[in-house]
Coordinates of C-alpha atoms in Angstrom, one line a residue:
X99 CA -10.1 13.3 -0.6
X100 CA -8.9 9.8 -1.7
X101 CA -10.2 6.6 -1.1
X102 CA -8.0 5.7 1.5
X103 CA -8.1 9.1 3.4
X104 CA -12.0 9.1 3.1
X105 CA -11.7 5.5 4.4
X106 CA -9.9 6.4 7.3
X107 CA -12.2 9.1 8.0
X108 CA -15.2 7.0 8.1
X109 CA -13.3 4.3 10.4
X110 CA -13.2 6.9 13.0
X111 CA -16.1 9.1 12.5
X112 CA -18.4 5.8 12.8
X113 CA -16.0 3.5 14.6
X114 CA -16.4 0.3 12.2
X115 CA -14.8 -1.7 9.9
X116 CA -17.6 -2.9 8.9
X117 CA -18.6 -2.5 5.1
X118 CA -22.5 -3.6 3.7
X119 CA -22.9 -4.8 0.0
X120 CA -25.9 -2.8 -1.6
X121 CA -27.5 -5.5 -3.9
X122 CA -30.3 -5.5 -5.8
X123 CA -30.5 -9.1 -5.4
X124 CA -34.9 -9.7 -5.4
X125 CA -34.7 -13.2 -3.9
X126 CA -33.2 -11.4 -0.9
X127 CA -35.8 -8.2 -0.9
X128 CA -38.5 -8.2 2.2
X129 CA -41.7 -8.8 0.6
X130 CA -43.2 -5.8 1.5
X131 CA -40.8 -4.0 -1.0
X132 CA -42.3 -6.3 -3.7
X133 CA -46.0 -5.4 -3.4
X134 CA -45.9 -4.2 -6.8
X135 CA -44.5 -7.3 -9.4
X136 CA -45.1 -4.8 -12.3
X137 CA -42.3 -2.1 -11.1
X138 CA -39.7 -4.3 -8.9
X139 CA -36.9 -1.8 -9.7
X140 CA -39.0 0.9 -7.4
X141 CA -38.9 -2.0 -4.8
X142 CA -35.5 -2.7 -5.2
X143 CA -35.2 1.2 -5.1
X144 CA -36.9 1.5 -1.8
X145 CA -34.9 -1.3 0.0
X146 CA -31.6 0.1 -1.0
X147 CA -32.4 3.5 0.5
X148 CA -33.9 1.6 3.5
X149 CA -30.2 -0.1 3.7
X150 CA -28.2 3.5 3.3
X151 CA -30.7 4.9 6.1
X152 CA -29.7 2.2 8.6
X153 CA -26.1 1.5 8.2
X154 CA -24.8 5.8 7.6
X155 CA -23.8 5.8 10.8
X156 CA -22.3 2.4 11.5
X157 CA -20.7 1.4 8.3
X158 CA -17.0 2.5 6.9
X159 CA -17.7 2.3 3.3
X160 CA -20.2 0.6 0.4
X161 CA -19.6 -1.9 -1.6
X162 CA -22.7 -2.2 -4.5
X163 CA -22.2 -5.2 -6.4
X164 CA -22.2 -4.5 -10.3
X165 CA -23.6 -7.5 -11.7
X166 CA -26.9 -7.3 -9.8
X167 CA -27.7 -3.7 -11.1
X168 CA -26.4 -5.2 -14.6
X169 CA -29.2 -8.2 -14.5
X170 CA -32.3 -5.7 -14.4
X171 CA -30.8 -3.7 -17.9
X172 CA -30.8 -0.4 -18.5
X173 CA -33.3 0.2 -15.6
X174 CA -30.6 -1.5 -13.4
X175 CA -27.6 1.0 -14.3
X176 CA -30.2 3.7 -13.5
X177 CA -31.0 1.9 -10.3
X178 CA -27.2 2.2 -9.4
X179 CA -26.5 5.7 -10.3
X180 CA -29.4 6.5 -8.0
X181 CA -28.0 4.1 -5.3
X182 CA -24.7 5.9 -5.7
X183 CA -26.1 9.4 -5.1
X184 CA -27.9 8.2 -2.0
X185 CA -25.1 7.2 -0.6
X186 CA -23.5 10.2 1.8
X187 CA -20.8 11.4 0.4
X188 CA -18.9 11.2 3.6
X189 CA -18.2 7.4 3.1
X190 CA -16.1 5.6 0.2
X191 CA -17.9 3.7 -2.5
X192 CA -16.6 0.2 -3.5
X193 CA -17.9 -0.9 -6.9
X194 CA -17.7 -4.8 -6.9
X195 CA -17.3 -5.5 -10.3
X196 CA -14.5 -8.2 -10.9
X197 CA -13.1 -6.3 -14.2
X198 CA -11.3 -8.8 -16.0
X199 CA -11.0 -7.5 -19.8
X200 CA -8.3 -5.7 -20.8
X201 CA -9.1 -4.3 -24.1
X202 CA -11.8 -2.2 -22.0
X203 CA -10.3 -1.6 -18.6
X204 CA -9.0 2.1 -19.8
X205 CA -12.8 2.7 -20.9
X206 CA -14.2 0.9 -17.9
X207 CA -12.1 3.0 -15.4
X208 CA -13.1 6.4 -17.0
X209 CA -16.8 5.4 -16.5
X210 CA -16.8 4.0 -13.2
X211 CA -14.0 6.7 -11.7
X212 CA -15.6 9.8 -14.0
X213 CA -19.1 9.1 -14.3
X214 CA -20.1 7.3 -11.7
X215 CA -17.4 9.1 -9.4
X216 CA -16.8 5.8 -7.1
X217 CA -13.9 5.5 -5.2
X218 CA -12.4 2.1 -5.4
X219 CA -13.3 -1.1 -7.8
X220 CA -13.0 -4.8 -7.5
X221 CA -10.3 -6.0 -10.3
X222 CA -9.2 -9.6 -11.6
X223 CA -5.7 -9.8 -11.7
X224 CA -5.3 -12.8 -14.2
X225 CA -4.6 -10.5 -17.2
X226 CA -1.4 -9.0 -14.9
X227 CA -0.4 -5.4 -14.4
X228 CA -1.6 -4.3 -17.5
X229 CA -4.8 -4.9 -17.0
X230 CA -4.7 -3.0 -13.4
X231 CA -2.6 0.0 -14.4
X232 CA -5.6 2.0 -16.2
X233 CA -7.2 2.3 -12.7
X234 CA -4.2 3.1 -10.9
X235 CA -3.8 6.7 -13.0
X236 CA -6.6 8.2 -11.4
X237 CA -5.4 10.0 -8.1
X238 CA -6.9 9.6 -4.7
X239 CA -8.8 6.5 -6.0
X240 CA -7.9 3.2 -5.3
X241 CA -8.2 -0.9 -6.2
X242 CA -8.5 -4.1 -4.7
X243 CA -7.3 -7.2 -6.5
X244 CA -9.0 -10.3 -6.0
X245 CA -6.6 -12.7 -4.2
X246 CA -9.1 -15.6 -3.9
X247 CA -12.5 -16.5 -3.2
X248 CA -14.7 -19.1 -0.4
X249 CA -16.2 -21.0 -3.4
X250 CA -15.0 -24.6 -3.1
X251 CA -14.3 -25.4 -6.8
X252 CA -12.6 -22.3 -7.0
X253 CA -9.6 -24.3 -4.8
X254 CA -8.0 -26.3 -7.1
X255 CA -7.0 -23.5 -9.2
X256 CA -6.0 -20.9 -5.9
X257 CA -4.6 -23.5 -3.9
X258 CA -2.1 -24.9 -7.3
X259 CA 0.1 -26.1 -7.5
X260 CA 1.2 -26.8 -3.5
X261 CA -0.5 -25.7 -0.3
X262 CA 3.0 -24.2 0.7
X263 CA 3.1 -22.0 -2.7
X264 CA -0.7 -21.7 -3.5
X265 CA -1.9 -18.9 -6.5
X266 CA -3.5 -16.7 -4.5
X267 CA -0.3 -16.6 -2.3
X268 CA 1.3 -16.0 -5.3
X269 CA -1.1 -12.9 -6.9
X270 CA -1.0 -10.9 -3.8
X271 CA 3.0 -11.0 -3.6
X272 CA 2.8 -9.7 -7.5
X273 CA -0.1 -7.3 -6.7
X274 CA 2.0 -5.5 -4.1
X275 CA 4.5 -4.8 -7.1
X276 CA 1.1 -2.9 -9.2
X277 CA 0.9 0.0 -7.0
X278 CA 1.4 1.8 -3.8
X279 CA -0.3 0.4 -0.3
X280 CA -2.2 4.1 -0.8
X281 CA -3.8 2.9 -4.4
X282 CA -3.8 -1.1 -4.2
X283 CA -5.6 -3.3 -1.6
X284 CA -6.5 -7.0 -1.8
X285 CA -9.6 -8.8 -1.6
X286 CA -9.9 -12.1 0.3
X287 CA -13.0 -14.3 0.6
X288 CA -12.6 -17.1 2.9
X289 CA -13.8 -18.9 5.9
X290 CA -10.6 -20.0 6.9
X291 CA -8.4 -18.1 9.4
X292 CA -5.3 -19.2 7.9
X293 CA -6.1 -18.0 4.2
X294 CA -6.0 -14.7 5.7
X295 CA -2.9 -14.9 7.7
X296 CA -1.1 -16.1 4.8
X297 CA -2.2 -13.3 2.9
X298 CA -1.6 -10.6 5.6
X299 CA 1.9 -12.4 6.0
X300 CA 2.8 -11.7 2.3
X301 CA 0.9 -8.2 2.5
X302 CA 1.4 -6.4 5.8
X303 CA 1.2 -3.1 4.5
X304 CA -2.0 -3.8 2.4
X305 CA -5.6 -2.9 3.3
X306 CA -7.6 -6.2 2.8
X307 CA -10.8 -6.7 2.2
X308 CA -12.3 -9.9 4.3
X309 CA -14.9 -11.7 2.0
X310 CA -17.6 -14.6 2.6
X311 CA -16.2 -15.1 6.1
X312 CA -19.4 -15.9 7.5
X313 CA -20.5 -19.1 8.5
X314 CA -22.3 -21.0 11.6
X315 CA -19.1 -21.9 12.9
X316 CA -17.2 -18.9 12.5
X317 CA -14.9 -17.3 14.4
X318 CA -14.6 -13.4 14.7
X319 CA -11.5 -13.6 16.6
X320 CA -9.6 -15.6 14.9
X321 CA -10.4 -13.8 11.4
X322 CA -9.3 -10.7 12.8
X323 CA -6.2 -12.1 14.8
X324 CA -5.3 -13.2 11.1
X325 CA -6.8 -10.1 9.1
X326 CA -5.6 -7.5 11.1
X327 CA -2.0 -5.7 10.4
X328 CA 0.4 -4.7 13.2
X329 CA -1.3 -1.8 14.7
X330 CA -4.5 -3.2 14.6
X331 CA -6.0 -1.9 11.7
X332 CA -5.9 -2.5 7.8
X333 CA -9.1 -5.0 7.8
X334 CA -12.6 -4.5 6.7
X335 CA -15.0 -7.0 7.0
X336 CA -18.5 -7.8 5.4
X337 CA -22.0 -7.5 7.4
X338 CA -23.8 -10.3 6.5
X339 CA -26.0 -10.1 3.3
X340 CA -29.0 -11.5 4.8
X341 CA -29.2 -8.9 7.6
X342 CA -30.3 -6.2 5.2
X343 CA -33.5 -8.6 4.7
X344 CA -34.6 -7.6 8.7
X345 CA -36.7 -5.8 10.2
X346 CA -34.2 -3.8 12.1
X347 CA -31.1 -4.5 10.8
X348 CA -29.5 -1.4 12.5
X349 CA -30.1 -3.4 15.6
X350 CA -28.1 -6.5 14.4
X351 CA -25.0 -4.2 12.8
X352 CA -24.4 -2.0 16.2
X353 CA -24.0 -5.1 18.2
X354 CA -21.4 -6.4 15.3
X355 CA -19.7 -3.3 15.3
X356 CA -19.7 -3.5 19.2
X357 CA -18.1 -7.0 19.0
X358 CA -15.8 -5.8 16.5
X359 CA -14.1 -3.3 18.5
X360 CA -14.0 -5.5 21.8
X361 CA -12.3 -8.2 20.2
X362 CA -9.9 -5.5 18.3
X363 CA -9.1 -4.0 21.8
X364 CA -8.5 -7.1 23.3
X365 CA -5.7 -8.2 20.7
X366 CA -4.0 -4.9 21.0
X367 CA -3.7 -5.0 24.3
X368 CA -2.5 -8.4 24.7
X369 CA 0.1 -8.6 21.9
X370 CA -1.2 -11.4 20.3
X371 CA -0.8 -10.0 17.0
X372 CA 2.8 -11.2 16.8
X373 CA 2.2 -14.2 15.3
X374 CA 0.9 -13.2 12.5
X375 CA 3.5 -12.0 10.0
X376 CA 6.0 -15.2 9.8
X377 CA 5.7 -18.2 11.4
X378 CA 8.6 -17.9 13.8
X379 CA 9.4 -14.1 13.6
X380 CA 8.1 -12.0 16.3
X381 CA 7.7 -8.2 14.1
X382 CA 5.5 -6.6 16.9
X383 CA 9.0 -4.5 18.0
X384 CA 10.8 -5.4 15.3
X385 CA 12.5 -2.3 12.8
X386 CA 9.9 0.3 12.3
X387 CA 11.2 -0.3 8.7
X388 CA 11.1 -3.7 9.0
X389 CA 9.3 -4.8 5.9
X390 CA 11.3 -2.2 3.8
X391 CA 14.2 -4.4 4.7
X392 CA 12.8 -7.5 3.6
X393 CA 11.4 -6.3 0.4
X394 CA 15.0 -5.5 -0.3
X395 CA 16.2 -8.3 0.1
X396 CA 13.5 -10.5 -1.6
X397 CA 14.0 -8.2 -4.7
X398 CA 17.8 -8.7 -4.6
X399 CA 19.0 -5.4 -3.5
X400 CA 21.0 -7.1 -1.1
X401 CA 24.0 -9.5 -2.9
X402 CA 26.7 -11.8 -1.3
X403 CA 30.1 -12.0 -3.4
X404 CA 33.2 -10.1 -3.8
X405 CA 32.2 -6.4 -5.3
X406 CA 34.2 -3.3 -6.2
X407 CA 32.3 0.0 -4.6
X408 CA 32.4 3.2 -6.2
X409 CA 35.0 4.2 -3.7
X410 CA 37.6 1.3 -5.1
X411 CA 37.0 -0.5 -1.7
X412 CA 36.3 -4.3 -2.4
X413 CA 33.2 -5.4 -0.2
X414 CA 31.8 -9.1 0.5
X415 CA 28.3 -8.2 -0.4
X416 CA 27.0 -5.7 -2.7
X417 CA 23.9 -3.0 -2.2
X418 CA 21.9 -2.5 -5.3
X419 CA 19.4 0.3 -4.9
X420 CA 19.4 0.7 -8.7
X421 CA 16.2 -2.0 -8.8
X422 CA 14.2 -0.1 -7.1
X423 CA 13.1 2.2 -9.4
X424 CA 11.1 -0.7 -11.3
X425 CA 9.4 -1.9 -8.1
X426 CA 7.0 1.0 -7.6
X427 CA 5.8 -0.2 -4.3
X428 CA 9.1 -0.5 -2.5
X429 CA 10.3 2.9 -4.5
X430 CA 6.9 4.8 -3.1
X431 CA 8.1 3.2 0.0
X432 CA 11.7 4.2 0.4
X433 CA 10.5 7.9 -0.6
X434 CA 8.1 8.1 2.3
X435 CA 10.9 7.0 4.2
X436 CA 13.3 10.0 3.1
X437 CA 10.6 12.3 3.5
X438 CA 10.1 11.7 6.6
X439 CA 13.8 13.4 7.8
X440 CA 13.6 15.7 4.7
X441 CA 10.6 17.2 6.7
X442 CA 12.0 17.9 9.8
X443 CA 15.0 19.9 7.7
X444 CA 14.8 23.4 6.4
X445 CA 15.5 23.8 2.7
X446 CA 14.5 25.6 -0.5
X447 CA 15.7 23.3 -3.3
X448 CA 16.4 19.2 -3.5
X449 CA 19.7 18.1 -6.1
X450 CA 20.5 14.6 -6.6
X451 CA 23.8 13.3 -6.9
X452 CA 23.7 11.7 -10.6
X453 CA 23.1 8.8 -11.7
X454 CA 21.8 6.8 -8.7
X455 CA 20.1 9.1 -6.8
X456 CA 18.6 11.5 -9.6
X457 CA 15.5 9.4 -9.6
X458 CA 14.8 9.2 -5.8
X459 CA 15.6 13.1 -5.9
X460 CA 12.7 13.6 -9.1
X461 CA 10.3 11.5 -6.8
X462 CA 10.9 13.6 -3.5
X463 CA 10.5 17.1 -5.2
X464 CA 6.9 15.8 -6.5
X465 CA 6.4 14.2 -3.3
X466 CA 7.0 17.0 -1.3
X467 CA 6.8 19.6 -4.0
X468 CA 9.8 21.2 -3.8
X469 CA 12.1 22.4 -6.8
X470 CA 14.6 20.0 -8.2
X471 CA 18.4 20.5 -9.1
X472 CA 21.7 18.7 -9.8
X473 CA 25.1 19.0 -10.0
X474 CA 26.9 17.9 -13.3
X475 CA 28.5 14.4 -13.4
X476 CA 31.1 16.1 -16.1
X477 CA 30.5 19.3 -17.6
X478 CA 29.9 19.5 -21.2
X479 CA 31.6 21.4 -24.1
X480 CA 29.0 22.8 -25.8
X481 CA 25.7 24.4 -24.9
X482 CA 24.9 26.0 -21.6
X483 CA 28.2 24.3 -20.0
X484 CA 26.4 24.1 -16.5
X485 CA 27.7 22.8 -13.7
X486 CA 24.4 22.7 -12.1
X487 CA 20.8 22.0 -14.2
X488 CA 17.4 23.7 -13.0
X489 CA 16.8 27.2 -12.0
X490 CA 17.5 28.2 -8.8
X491 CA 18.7 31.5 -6.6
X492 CA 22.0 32.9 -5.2
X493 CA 21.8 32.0 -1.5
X494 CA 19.5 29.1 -1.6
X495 CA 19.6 26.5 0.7
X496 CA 19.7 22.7 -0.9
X497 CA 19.7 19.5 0.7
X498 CA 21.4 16.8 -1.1
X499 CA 20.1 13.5 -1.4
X500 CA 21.9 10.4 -2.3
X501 CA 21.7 6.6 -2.4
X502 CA 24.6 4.9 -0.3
X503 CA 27.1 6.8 2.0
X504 CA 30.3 4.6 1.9
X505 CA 33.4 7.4 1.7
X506 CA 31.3 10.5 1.4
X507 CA 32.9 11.1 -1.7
X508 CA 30.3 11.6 -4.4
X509 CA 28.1 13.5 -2.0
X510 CA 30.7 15.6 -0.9
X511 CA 31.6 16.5 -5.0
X512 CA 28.3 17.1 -5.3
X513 CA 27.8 20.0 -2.7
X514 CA 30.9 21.7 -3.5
X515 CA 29.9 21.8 -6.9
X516 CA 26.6 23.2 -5.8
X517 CA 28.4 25.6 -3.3
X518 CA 30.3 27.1 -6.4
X519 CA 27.6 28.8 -7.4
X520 CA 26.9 30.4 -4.6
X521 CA 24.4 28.0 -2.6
X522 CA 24.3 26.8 0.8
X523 CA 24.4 23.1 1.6
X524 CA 23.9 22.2 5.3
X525 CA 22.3 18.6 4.9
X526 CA 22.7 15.5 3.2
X527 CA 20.6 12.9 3.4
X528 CA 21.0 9.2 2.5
X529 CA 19.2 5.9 2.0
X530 CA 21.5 3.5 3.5
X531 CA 25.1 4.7 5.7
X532 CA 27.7 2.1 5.8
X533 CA 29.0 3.1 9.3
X534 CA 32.4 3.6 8.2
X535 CA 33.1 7.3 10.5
X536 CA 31.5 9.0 7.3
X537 CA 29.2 11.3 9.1
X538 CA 31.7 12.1 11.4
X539 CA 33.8 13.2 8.0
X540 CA 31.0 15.1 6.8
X541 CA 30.8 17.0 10.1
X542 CA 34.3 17.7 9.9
X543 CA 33.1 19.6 6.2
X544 CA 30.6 21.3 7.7
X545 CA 27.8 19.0 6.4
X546 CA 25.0 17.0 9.0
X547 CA 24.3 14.1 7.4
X548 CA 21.1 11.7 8.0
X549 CA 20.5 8.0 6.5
X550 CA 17.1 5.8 6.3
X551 CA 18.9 3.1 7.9
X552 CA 22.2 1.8 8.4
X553 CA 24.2 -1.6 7.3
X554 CA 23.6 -2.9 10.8
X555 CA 20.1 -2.1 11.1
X556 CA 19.6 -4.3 8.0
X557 CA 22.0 -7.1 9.3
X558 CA 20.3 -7.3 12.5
X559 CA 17.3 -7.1 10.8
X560 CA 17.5 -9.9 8.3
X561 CA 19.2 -12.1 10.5
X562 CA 16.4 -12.2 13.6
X563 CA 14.2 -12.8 10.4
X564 CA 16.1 -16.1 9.3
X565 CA 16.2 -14.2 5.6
X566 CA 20.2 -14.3 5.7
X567 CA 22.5 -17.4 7.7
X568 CA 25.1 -16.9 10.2
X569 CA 27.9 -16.8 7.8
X570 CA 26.2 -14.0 6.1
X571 CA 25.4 -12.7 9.1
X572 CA 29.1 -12.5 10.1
X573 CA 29.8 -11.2 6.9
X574 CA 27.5 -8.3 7.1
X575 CA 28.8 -7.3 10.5
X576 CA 32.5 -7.3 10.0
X577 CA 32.3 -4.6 7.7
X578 CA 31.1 -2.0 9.7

């Protein structure tokens, strides 16, 4: 199961999004663990297991910090493996470690991932994407990148250069770009409200990880009115440290987790979450693809000027899906979004329409595990002469995928080419429909065809957002 899933699992099993550090940390131990000052690790040892036996049922995952276990030596790194395997296995394993070398993240990520089997690590992202990709190859677990942290000095390097544009604004717009909302979350330790609405602004789709929000004068509502995402969820947030020092801290963490939930219920039921993606953009009923859209368009998929299309047709604006494929969050994005219809369709085989959609065709046959086909741009003079690559059967059914449905032309090729070989083509389906009667044309061939979203959806879209004018709005509309 991966992190996420297992997560998830343990959100609703226990009913928390609560997480506990398990720290070996012997100023914070009860005395009574420490009877013995000539073996502290069995103290330590004791505590820890006192900690797990408390919180199992009211936690949603673990998060040991590495460099306490690191501090006691060898006997430490023991002390965590045996910490690890007392933890059930039920509920994810977050190993706070703040990896920050890159000549031994590969190494580090097969000993924490293999060996020690956890399910998610802390990372520092100031060596870039390089540094994070080793972690992201292993499959079902997961990462959070450090955004920013509460410490005071720590502000004049997060908060550079301007309050408007700050660093750690900056890292988790980059981090989003590392790997899918399934593999990547962010960390965020603060005590201020608006660090995390920032964040969650930048990151809607992202699980964060709330750090170091506790204080005398905190506020649980507000941090989760500026944690929380749109439905309510994608938050976790600490118990404090110095709870696992009670008596009873069971006691102390079911009245959290009680509090939690209240204040969750009350902000779902009275809307008040709107507020918190962009400062004057209700999203709470906005497009159910909504940040899709705006990715686009803040990558540049989305260009104003004079254009030729494919079908000779001279637009005011131009659609470039081509970027996508080296954005592999928005790509992992816009393939959930095609799978989607693509499962609701019965088919045996997927072809792409070369070149543009032959990549978004790869990633939806391993997506969805399906075989993959295509129909010949131009068939060659030597070899095979194919008209259609990959292995397939007489009387198969194949959906077609391609990019952009402006005249219906290259999809329409496409199936009769894959027709002529004696397979049957029912469906096409397409990222983006230009609204020009194209369906209807398809129809008129036989073929149902099915788009992501349409020209207008993104016009209306981007326009209620303030990301395009009214000029470009005008422009956008006139040509559908």
């Amino acid at each position: 199961m991966s992190f996420f899933n297992k997560l998830e699992a343990a959100i609703a099993h226990n009913q928390s999004f609560l997480f506990v550090g398990l720290d070996p940390n012997p100023e914070m131990m009860p005395s009574h663990y420490n009877s013995r000052e000539d073996d502290i690790i069995q103290g330590l040892s004791d505590w820890l297991q006192f900690a797990i036996a408390q919180t199992a049922d009211l936690v949603c995952a673990y998060k040991p910090t590495l460099g306490f276990y690191e501090a006691l030596g060898a006997p430490g790194i023991e002390l965590l493996q045996q910490t690890l395997a007392a933890i059930p296995s039920h509920i994810p394993v977050i190993l706070d470690a703040k990896h920050s070398d890159l000549n031994t993240s590969t190494l580090f990520a097969r000993l924490v991932f293999e060996q020690w089997q956890v399910d998610a690590i802390t990372l520092n992202p100031y060596a870039g994407q390089d540094h994070i990709a080793p972690f992201l190859v292993y499959p079902g677990k997961a990462v959070f990148v450090l955004c920013c942290t509460s410490n005071p000095a720590a502000g004049k390097l997060q908060k550079y250069p301007t309050s408007d544009s700050p660093l750690y604004l900056q890292v988790a717009k980059e981090a989003r770009n590392w790997g899918t909302p399934e593999q990547l979350g962010l960390e965020v330790g603060t005590i201020e409200p608006e660090v995390l609405a920032k964040v969650r602004a930048i990151a809607p789709e992202r699980l964060i990880m709330a750090r170091s929000i506790w204080q005398e004068s905190t506020d649980l509502s507000q941090i989760l009115r500026s944690g929380l995402d749109a439905n309510s969820e994608g938050l976790i947030i600490p118990i404090p440290q110095d709870w696992l020092s009670r008596e009873d801290p069971a006691e102390l963490i079911q009245s959290l987790r009680a509090e939690v939930n209240q204040t969750r219920s009350q902000i779902t039921f009275s809307g008040s979450t709107c507020d918190l993606w962009l400062s004057n953009v209700c999203t709470l009923n906005g497009h159910p693809h909504l940040d899709l859209i705006l990715q686009l368009y803040d990558i540049g998929c989305i260009l104003f000027g004079n254009f030729v299309q494919a079908s000779g047709d001279t637009f005011p604006y131009y659609i470039d899906l081509r970027k996508i494929i080296s954005n592999p969050q928005i790509f992992h994005k816009i393939l959930n979004a095609y799978a989607e219809i693509l499962k609701e369709l019965s088919f045996d085989r997927i072809a792409g329409i070369p070149y543009g959609s032959l990549p978004t065709a790869t990633g939806l046959a391993l997506h969805l595990n399906y075989p993959m086909i295509f129909p010949r741009k131009e068939v060659k003079a030597h070899g095979t002469r194919r008209v259609i690559e990959g292995s397939y059967q007489p009387g198969e059914t194949i959906v077609v995928v391609d990019d952009i449905l402006i005249s219906g032309k290259s999809a329409m090729e496409g199936a009769e080419k894959i027709k002529s070989v004696g397979l049957h083509v029912q469906d096409i389906v397409v990222f983006l429909d230009h609204e020009k009667g194209v369906k209807d044309r398809l129809r008129a061939h036989g073929y149902r065809a099915h788009s992501v979203l349409t020209i207008s959806e993104i016009t209306q879209t981007l326009y209620q957002t303030g990301r395009i004018n009214e000029e470009q709005f005008q422009i956008l509309a006139q040509t559908h």
